mmCIF file of C-alpha atoms and ligand atoms in Angstrom:
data_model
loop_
_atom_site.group_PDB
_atom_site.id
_atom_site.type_symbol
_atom_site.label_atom_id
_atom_site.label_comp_id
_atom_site.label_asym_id
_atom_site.label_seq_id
_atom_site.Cartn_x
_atom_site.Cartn_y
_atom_site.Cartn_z
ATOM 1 C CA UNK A 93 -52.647 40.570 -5.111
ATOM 2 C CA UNK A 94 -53.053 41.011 -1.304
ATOM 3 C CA UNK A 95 -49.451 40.773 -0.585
ATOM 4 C CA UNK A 96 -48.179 43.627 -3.103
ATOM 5 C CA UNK A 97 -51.148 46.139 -2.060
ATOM 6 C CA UNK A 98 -49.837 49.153 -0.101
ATOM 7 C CA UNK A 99 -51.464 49.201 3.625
ATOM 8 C CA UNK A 100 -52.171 52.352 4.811
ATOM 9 C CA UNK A 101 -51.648 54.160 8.383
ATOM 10 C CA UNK A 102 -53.397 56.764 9.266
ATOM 11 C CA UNK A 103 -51.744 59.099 11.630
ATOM 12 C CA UNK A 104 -53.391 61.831 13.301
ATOM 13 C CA UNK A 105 -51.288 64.468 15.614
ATOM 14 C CA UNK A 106 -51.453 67.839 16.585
ATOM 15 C CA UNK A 107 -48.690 69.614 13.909
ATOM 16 C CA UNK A 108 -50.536 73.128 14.388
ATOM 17 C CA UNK A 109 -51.149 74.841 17.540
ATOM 18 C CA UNK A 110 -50.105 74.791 21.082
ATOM 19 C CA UNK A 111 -48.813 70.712 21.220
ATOM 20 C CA UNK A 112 -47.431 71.248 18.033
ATOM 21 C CA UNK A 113 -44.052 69.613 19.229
ATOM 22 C CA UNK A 114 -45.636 66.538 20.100
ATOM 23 C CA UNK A 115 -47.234 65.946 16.873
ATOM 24 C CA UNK A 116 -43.466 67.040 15.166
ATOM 25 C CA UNK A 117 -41.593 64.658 17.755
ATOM 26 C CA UNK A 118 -43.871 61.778 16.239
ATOM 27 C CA UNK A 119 -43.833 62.458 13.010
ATOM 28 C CA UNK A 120 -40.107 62.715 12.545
ATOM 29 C CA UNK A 121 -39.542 59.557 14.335
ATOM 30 C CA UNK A 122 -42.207 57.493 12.342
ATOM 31 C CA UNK A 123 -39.981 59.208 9.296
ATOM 32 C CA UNK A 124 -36.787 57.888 10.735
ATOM 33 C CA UNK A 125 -37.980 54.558 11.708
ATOM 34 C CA UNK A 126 -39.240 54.023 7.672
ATOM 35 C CA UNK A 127 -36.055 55.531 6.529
ATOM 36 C CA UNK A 128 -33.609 53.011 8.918
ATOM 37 C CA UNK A 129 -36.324 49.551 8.871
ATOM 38 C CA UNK A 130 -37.638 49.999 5.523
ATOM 39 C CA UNK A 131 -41.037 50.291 4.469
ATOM 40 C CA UNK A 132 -41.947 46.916 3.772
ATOM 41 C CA UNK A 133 -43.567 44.824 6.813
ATOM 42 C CA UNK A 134 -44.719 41.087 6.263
ATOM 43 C CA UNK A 135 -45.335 41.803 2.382
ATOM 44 C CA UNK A 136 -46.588 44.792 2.942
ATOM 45 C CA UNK A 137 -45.621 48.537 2.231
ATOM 46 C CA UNK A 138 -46.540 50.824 4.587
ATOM 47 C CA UNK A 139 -47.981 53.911 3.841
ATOM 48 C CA UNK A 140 -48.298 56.972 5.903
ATOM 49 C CA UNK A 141 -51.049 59.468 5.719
ATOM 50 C CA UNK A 142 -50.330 62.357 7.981
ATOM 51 C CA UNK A 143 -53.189 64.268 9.343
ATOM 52 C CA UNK A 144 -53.231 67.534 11.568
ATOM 53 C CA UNK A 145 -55.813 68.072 14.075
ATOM 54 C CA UNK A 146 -54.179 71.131 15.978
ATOM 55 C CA UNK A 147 -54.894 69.278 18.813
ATOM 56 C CA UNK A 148 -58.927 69.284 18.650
ATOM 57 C CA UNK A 149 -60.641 66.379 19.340
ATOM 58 C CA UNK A 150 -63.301 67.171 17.425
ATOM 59 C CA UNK A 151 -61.202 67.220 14.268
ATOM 60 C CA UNK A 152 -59.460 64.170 15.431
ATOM 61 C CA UNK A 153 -62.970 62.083 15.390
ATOM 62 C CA UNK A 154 -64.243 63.946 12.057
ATOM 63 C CA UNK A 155 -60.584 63.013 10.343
ATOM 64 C CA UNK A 156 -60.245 59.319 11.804
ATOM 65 C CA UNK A 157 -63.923 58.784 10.378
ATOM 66 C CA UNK A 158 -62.553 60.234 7.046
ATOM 67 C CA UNK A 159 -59.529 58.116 7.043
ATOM 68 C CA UNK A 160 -60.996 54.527 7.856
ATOM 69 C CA UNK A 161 -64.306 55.514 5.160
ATOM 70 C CA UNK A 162 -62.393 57.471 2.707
ATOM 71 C CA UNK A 163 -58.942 56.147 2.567
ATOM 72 C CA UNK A 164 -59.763 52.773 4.338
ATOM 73 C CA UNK A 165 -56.676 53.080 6.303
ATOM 74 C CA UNK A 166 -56.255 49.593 8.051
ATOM 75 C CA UNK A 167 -54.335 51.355 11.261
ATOM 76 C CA UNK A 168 -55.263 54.561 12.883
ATOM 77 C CA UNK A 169 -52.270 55.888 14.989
ATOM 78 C CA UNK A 170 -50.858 59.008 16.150
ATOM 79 C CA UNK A 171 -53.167 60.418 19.513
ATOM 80 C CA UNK A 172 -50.973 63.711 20.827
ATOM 81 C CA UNK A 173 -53.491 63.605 24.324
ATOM 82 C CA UNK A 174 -55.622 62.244 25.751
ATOM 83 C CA UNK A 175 -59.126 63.912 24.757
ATOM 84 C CA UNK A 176 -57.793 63.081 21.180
ATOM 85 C CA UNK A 177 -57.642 59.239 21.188
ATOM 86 C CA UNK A 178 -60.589 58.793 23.288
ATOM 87 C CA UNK A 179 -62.127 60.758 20.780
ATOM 88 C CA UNK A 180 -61.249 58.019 18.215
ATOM 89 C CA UNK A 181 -61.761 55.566 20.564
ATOM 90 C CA UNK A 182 -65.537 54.024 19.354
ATOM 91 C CA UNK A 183 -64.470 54.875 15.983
ATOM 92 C CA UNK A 184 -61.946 52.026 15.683
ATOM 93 C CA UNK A 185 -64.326 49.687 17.790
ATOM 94 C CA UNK A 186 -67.002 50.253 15.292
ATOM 95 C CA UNK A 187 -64.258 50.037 12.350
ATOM 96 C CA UNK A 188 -62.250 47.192 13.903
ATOM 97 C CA UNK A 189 -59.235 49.438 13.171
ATOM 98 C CA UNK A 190 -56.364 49.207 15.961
ATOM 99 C CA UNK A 191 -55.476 52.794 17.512
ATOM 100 C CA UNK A 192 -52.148 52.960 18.378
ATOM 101 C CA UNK A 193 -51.621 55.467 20.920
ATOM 102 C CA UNK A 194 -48.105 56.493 20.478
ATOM 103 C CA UNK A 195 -48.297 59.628 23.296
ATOM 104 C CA UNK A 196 -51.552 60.337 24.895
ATOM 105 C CA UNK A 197 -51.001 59.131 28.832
ATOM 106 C CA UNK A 198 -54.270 58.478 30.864
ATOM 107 C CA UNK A 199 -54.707 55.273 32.083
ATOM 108 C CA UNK A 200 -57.919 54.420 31.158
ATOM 109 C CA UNK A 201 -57.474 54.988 27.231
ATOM 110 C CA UNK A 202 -56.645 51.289 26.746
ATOM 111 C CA UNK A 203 -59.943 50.671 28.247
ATOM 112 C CA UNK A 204 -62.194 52.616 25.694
ATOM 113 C CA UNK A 205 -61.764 49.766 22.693
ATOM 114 C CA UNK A 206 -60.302 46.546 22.613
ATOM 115 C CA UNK A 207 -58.731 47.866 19.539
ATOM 116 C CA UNK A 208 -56.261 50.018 21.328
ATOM 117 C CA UNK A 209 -52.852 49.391 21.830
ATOM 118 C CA UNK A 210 -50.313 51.736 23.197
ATOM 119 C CA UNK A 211 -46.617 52.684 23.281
ATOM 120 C CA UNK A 212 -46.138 55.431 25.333
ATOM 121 C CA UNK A 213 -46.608 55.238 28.691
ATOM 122 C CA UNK A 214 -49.394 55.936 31.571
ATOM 123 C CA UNK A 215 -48.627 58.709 33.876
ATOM 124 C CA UNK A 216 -49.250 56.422 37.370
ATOM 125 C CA UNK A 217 -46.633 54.040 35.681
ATOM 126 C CA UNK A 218 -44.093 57.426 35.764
ATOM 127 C CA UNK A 219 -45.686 58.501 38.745
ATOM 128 C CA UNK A 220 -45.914 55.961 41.726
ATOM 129 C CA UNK A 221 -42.472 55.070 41.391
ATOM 130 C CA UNK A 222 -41.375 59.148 42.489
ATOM 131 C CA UNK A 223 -43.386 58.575 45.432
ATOM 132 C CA UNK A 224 -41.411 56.258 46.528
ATOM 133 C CA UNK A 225 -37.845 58.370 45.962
ATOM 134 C CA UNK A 226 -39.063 60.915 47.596
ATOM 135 C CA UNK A 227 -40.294 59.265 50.538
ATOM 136 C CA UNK A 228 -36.939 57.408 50.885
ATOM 137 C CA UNK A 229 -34.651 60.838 50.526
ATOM 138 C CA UNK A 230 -36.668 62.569 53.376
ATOM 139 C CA UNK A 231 -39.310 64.371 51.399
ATOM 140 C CA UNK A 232 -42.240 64.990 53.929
ATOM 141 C CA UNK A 233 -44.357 67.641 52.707
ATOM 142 C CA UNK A 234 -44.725 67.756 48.879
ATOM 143 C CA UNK A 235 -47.247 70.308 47.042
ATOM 144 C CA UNK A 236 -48.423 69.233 43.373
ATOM 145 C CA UNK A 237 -49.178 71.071 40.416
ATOM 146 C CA UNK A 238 -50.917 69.373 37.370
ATOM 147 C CA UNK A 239 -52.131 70.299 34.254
ATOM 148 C CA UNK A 240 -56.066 69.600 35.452
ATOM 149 C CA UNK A 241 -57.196 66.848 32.724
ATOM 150 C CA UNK A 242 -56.895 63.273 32.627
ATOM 151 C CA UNK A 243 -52.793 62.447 33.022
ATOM 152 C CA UNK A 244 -52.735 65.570 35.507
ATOM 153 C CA UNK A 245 -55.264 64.078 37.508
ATOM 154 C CA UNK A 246 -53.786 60.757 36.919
ATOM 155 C CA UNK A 247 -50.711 62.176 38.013
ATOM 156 C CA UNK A 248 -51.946 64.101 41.204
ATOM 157 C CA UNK A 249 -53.769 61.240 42.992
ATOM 158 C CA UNK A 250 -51.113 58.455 41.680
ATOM 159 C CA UNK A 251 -48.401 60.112 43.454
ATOM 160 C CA UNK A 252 -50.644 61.385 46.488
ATOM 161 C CA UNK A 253 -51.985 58.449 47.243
ATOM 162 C CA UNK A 254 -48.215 56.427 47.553
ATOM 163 C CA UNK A 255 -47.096 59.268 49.288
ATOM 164 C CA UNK A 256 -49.491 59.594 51.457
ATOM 165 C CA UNK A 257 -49.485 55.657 52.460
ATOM 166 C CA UNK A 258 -45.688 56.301 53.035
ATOM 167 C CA UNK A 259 -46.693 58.965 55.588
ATOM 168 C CA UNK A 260 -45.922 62.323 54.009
ATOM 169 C CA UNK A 261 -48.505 65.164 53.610
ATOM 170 C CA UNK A 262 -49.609 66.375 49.729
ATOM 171 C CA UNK A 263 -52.094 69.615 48.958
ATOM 172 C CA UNK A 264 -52.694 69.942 45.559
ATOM 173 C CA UNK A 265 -54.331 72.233 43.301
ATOM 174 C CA UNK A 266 -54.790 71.671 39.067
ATOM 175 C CA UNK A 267 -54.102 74.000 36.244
ATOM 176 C CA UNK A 268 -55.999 74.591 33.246
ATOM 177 C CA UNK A 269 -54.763 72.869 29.711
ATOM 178 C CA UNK A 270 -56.197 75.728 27.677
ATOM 179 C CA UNK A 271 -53.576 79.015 28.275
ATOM 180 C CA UNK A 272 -52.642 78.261 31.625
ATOM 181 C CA UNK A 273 -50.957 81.045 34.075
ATOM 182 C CA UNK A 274 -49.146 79.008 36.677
ATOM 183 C CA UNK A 275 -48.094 82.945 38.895
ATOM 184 C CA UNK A 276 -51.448 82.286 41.317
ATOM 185 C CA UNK A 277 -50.923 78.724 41.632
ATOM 186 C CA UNK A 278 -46.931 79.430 42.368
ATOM 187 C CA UNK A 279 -48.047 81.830 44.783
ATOM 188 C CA UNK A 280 -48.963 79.638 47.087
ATOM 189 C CA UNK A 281 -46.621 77.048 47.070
ATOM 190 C CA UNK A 282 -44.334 79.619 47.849
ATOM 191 C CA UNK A 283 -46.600 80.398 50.822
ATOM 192 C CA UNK A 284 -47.309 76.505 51.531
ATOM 193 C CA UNK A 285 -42.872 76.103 52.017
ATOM 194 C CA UNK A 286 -43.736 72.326 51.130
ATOM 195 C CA UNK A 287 -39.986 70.400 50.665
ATOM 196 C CA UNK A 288 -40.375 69.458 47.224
ATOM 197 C CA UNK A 289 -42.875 70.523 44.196
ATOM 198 C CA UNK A 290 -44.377 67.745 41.926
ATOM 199 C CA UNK A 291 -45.246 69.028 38.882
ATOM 200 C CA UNK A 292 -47.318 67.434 35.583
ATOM 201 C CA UNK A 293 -47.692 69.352 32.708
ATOM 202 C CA UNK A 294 -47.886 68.340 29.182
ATOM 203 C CA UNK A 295 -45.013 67.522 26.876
ATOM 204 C CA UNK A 296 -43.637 71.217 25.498
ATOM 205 C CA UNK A 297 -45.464 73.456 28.356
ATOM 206 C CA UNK A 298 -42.352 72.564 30.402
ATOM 207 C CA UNK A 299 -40.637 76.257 29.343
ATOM 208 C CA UNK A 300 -43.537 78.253 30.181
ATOM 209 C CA UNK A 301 -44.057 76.401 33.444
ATOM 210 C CA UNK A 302 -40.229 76.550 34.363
ATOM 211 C CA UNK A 303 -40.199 80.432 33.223
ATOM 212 C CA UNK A 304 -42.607 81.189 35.958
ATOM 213 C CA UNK A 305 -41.306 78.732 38.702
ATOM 214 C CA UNK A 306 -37.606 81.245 38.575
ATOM 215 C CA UNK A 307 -40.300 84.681 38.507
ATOM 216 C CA UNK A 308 -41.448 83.769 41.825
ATOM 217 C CA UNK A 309 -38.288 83.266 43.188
ATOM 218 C CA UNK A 310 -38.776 79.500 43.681
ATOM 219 C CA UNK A 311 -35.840 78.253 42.362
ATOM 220 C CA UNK A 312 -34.067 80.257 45.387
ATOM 221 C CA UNK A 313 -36.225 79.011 47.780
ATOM 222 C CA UNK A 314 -34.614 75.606 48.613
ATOM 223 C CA UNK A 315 -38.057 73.455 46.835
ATOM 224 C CA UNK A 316 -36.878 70.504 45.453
ATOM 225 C CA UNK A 317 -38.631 69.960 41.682
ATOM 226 C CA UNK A 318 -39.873 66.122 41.153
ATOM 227 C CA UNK A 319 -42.482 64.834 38.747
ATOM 228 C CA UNK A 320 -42.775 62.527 36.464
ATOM 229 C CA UNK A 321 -40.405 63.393 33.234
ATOM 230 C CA UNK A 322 -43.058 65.816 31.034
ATOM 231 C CA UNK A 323 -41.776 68.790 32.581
ATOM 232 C CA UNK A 324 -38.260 68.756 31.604
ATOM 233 C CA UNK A 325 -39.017 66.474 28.143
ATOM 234 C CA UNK A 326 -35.793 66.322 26.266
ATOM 235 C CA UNK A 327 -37.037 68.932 23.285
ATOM 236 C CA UNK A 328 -37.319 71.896 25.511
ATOM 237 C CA UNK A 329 -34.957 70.947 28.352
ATOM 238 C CA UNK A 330 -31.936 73.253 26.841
ATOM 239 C CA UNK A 331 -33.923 75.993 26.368
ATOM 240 C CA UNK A 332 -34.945 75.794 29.943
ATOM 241 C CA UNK A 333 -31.608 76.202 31.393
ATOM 242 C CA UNK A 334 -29.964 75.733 34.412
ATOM 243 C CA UNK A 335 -32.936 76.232 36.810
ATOM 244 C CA UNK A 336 -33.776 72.488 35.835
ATOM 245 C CA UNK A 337 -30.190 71.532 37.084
ATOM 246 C CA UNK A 338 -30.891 69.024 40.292
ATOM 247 C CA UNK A 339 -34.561 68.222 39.301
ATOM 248 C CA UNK A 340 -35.420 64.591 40.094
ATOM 249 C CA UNK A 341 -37.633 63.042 37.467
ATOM 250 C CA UNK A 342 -39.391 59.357 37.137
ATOM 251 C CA UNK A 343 -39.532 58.766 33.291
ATOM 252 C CA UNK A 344 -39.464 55.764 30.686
ATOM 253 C CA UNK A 345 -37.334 57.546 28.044
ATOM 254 C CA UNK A 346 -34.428 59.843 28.468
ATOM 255 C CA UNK A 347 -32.256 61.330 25.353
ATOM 256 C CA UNK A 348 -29.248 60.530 27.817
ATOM 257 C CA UNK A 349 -30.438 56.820 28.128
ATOM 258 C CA UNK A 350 -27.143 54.774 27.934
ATOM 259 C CA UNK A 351 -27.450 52.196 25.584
ATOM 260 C CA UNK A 352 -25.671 51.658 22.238
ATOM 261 C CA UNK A 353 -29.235 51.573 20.275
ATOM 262 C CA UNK A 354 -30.395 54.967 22.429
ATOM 263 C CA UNK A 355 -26.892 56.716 20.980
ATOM 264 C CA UNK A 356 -27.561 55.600 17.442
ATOM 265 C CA UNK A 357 -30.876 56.525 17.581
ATOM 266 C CA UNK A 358 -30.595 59.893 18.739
ATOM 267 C CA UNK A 359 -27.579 60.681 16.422
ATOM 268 C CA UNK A 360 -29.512 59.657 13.585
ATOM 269 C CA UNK A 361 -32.546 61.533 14.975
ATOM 270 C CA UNK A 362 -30.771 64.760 14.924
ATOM 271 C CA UNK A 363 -28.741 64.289 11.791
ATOM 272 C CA UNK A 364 -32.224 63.827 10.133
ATOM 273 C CA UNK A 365 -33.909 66.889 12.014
ATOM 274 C CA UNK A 366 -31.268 69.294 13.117
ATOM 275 C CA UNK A 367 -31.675 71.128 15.737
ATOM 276 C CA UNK A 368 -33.969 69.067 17.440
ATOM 277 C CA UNK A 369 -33.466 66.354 20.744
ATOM 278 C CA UNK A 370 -35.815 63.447 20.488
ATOM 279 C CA UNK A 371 -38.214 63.222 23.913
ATOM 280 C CA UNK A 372 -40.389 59.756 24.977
ATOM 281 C CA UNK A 373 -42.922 61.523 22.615
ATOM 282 C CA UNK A 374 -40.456 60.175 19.925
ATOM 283 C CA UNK A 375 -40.191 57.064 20.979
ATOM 284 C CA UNK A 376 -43.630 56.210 21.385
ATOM 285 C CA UNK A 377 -43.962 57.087 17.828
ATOM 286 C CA UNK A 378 -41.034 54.745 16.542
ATOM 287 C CA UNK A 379 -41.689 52.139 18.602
ATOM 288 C CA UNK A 380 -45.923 52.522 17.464
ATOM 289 C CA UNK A 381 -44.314 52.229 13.844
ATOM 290 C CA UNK A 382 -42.368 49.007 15.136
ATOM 291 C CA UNK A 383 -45.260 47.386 16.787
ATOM 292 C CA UNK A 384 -46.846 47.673 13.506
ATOM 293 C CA UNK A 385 -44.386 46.068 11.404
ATOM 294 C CA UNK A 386 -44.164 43.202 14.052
ATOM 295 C CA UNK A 387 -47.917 43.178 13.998
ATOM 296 C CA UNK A 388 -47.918 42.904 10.375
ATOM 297 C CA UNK A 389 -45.296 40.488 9.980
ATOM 298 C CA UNK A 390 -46.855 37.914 12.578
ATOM 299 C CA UNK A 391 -50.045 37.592 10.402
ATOM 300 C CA UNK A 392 -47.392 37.853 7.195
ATOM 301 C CA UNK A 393 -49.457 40.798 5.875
ATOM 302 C CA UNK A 394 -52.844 40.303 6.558
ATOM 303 C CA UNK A 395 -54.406 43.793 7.990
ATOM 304 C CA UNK A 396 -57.500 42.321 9.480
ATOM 305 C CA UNK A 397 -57.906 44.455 12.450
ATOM 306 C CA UNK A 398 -58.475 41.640 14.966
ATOM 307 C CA UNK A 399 -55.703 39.320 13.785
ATOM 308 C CA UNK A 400 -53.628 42.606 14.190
ATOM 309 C CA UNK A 401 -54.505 43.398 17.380
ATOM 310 C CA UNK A 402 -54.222 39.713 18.258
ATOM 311 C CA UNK A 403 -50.701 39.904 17.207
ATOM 312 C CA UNK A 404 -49.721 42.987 19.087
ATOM 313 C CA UNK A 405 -50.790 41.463 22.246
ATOM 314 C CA UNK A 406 -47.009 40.067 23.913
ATOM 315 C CA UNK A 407 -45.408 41.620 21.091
ATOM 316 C CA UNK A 408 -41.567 42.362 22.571
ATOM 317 C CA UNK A 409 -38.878 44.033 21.428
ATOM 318 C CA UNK A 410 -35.761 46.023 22.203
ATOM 319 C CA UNK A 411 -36.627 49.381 22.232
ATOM 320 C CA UNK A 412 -34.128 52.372 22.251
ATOM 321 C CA UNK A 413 -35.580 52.993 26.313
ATOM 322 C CA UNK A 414 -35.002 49.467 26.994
ATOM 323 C CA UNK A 415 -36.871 46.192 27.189
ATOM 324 C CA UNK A 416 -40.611 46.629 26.100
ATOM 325 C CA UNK A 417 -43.756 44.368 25.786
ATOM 326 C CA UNK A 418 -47.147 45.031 25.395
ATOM 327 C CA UNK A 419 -49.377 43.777 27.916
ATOM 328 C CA UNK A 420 -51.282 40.649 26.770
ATOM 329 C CA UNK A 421 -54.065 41.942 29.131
ATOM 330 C CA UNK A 422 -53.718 45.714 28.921
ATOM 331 C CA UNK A 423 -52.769 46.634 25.562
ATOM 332 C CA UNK A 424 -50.487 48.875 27.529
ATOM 333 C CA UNK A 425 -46.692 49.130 27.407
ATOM 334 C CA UNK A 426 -44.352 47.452 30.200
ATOM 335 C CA UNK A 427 -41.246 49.261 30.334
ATOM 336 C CA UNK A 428 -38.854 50.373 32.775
ATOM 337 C CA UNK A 429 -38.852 53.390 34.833
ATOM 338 C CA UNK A 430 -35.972 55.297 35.360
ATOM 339 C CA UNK A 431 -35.135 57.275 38.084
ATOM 340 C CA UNK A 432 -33.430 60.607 36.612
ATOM 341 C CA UNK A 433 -31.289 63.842 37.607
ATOM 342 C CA UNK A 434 -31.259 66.641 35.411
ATOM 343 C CA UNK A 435 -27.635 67.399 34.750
ATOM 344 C CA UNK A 436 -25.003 69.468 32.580
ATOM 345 C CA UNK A 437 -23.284 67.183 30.691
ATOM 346 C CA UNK A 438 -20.123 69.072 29.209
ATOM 347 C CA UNK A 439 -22.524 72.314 27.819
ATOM 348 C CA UNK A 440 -25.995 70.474 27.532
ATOM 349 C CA UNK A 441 -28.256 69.906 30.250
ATOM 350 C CA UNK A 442 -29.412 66.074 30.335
ATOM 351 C CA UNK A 443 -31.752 63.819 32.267
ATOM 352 C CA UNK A 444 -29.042 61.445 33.745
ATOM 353 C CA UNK A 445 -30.433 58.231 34.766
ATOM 354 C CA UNK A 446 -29.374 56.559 37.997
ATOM 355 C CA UNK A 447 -31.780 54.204 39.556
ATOM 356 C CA UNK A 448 -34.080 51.493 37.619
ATOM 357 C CA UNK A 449 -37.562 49.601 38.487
ATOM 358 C CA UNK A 450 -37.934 46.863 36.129
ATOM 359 C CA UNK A 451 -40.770 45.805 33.882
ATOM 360 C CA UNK A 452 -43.562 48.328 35.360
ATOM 361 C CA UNK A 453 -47.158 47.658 34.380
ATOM 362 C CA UNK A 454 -49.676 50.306 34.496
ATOM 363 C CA UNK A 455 -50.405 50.385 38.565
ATOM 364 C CA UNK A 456 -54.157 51.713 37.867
ATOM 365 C CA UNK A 457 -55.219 47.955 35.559
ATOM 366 C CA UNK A 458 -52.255 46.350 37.888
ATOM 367 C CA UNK A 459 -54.600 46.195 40.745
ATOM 368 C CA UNK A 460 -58.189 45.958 39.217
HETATM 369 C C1 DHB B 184 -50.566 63.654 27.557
HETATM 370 C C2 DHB B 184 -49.979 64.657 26.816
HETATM 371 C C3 DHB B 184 -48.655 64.973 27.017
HETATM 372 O O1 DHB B 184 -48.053 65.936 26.298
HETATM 373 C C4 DHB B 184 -47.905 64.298 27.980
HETATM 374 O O2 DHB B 184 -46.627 64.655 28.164
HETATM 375 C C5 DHB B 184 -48.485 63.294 28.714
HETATM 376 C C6 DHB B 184 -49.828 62.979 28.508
HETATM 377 C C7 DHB B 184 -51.995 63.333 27.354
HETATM 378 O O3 DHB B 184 -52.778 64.217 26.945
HETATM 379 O O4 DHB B 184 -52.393 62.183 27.600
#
């Protein structure tokens, strides 16, 4: 019967190519979080069907379609950026199939089906809140760099337009996502003197971005480094090194986060992948696999897409970055934002947090 029938999740993310660590972030935390709350939700066992699109949306939409037709998954999930879920976007509309966005950041995905719901974050959530910092530590003149697609631009005006309300000055300019060389752009920041840098790229480009920042001297040149957290994401942030050390980041999820849950969840993260630190790209994944399960066991294992959706909406739990709900309204995630330094603590370098804003909703849909 119904309630012994395996329900399937499909779960699309770039594991090939150059967001590869997003989609291996996410799929190692969807492993864990099977592995430590079981894989049986209201009845029902889930089942995972991984799928790589390399981070082309075109393949995304082609293997969503096969998934909900072929393997009539009842969930769609995964979504490593943005041009990938709203690629999927009309196809779980037309499938009433919830999409659970577990990393992709622009604002306005939640707004391209009612069958979206999402656990990661939106960048003006990250972003409006180091407006604010900076303005109150004497920041006057800030120049931004952003990866020039949705949560870049997102990220750009967000910011700019706080800051600018404060009474500081912004110039901007965007970078391309495709194979981006940030040495012209750098150049004239260094030219521009501004007192701090704000800086969006995606999760993972953080190296290359930080790599150029010390070849152009920057790092000696007394400009501060804000943004919200992408830049120095908690997968890459040893192998940046010490040139991150004072950067001031707005973020939902550090590795450092000090909570009991946050230490057991990282130590089991990294006893289960070695070598790896788990970034918010891992938590959006394990807590998309937990709003699932709740989902699920609400309607007691009935996959209709519309009860499950229905179910998601005020769904709140504990998550390993803090207090979570999803927005009855939204379908977005209300989380906190924490204010961040990035620190050596004893021979790793760490986002330490040190300030929090409470229960932040998505500023864009906040105000509509
Ligand atoms: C997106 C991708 C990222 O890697 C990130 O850190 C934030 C947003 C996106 O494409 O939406």
């Amino acid at each position: 019967a119904l309630a012994q029938e395996a329900l399937k999740i499909g779960l699309i993310l770039p594991m090939t190519g150059p967001f590869a660590s997003t989609g291996r972030q996410i799929d190692a935390a969807v492993k864990l979080f099977l592995a430590q709350e079981g894989a049986v939700h209201g009845g029902r066992k889930l089942e995972v069907i991984l799928k790589d699109d390399a981070g082309n949306a075109d393949a995304t939409r082609r293997l969503a379609q096969e998934l909900v037709v072929n393997d009539k998954v009842s969930v769609l999930a995964g979504f490593g950026l943005t041009p990938l879920a709203m690629a999927t976007a009309q196809i779980a509309t037309q499938a009433k199939v919830p999409q659970i966005v577990m990393a992709a950041a622009t604002a306005t995905i939640t707004e391209a089906s009612p069958y979206i719901a999402r656990t990661s974050f939106t960048l003006p959530q990250a972003s409006e809140p180091m407006a604010d910092w900076a303005w109150a530590n004497g920041i006057k003149k800030v120049f931004t760099v952003v990866t020039d697609y949705g949560p870049g631009i997102d990220a750009e005006t967000s910011f700019a337009n706080k800051f600018k309300a404060a009474g500081g000055t912004v110039e901007s300019v965007r970078v391309p996502l495709r194979g981006p060389d940030f040495a012209p752009f750098l150049q004239r920041v260094s030219e521009a003197k501004p007192d701090a840098l704000f800086v969006f790229v995606p999760s993972g480009v953080g190296a290359q971005f930080m790599k150029q920042f010390v070849e152009r001297g920057l790092d000696k040149a007394g400009i501060k480094l804000i943004g919200p957290g992408d830049v120095v994401d908690d997968d890459i942030l040893q192998g940046i090194g010490d040139v991150a050390l004072g950067a001031i980041t707005t973020h939902h999820y550090s590795a450092a986060h000090d909570s009991p849950a946050n230490k057991a969840f990282v130590e089991a993260f990294q006893k289960a992948n070695p070598g790896m630190r788990p970034n918010f790209m891992a938590v959006g994944g394990y807590d998309g696999m937990k709003l699932i399960a709740k989902a699920l066991e609400a309607t007691k294992g009935d996959a209709n897409g519309d009860k499950l959706i229905a179910a998601m909406k005020g769904a709140s739990w504990e998550s390993v970055r803090g207090p979570v709900k999803i927005d009855p309204d939204t379908r977005d995630i209300i989380q906190n934002i924490y204010v961040r330094k990035t620190e050596k603590v004893g021979s790793e370098l760490q986002n330490v947090e040190f300030a929090t804003i409470k229960d932040v909703k998505d500023p864009v849909k906040a105000r509509k």
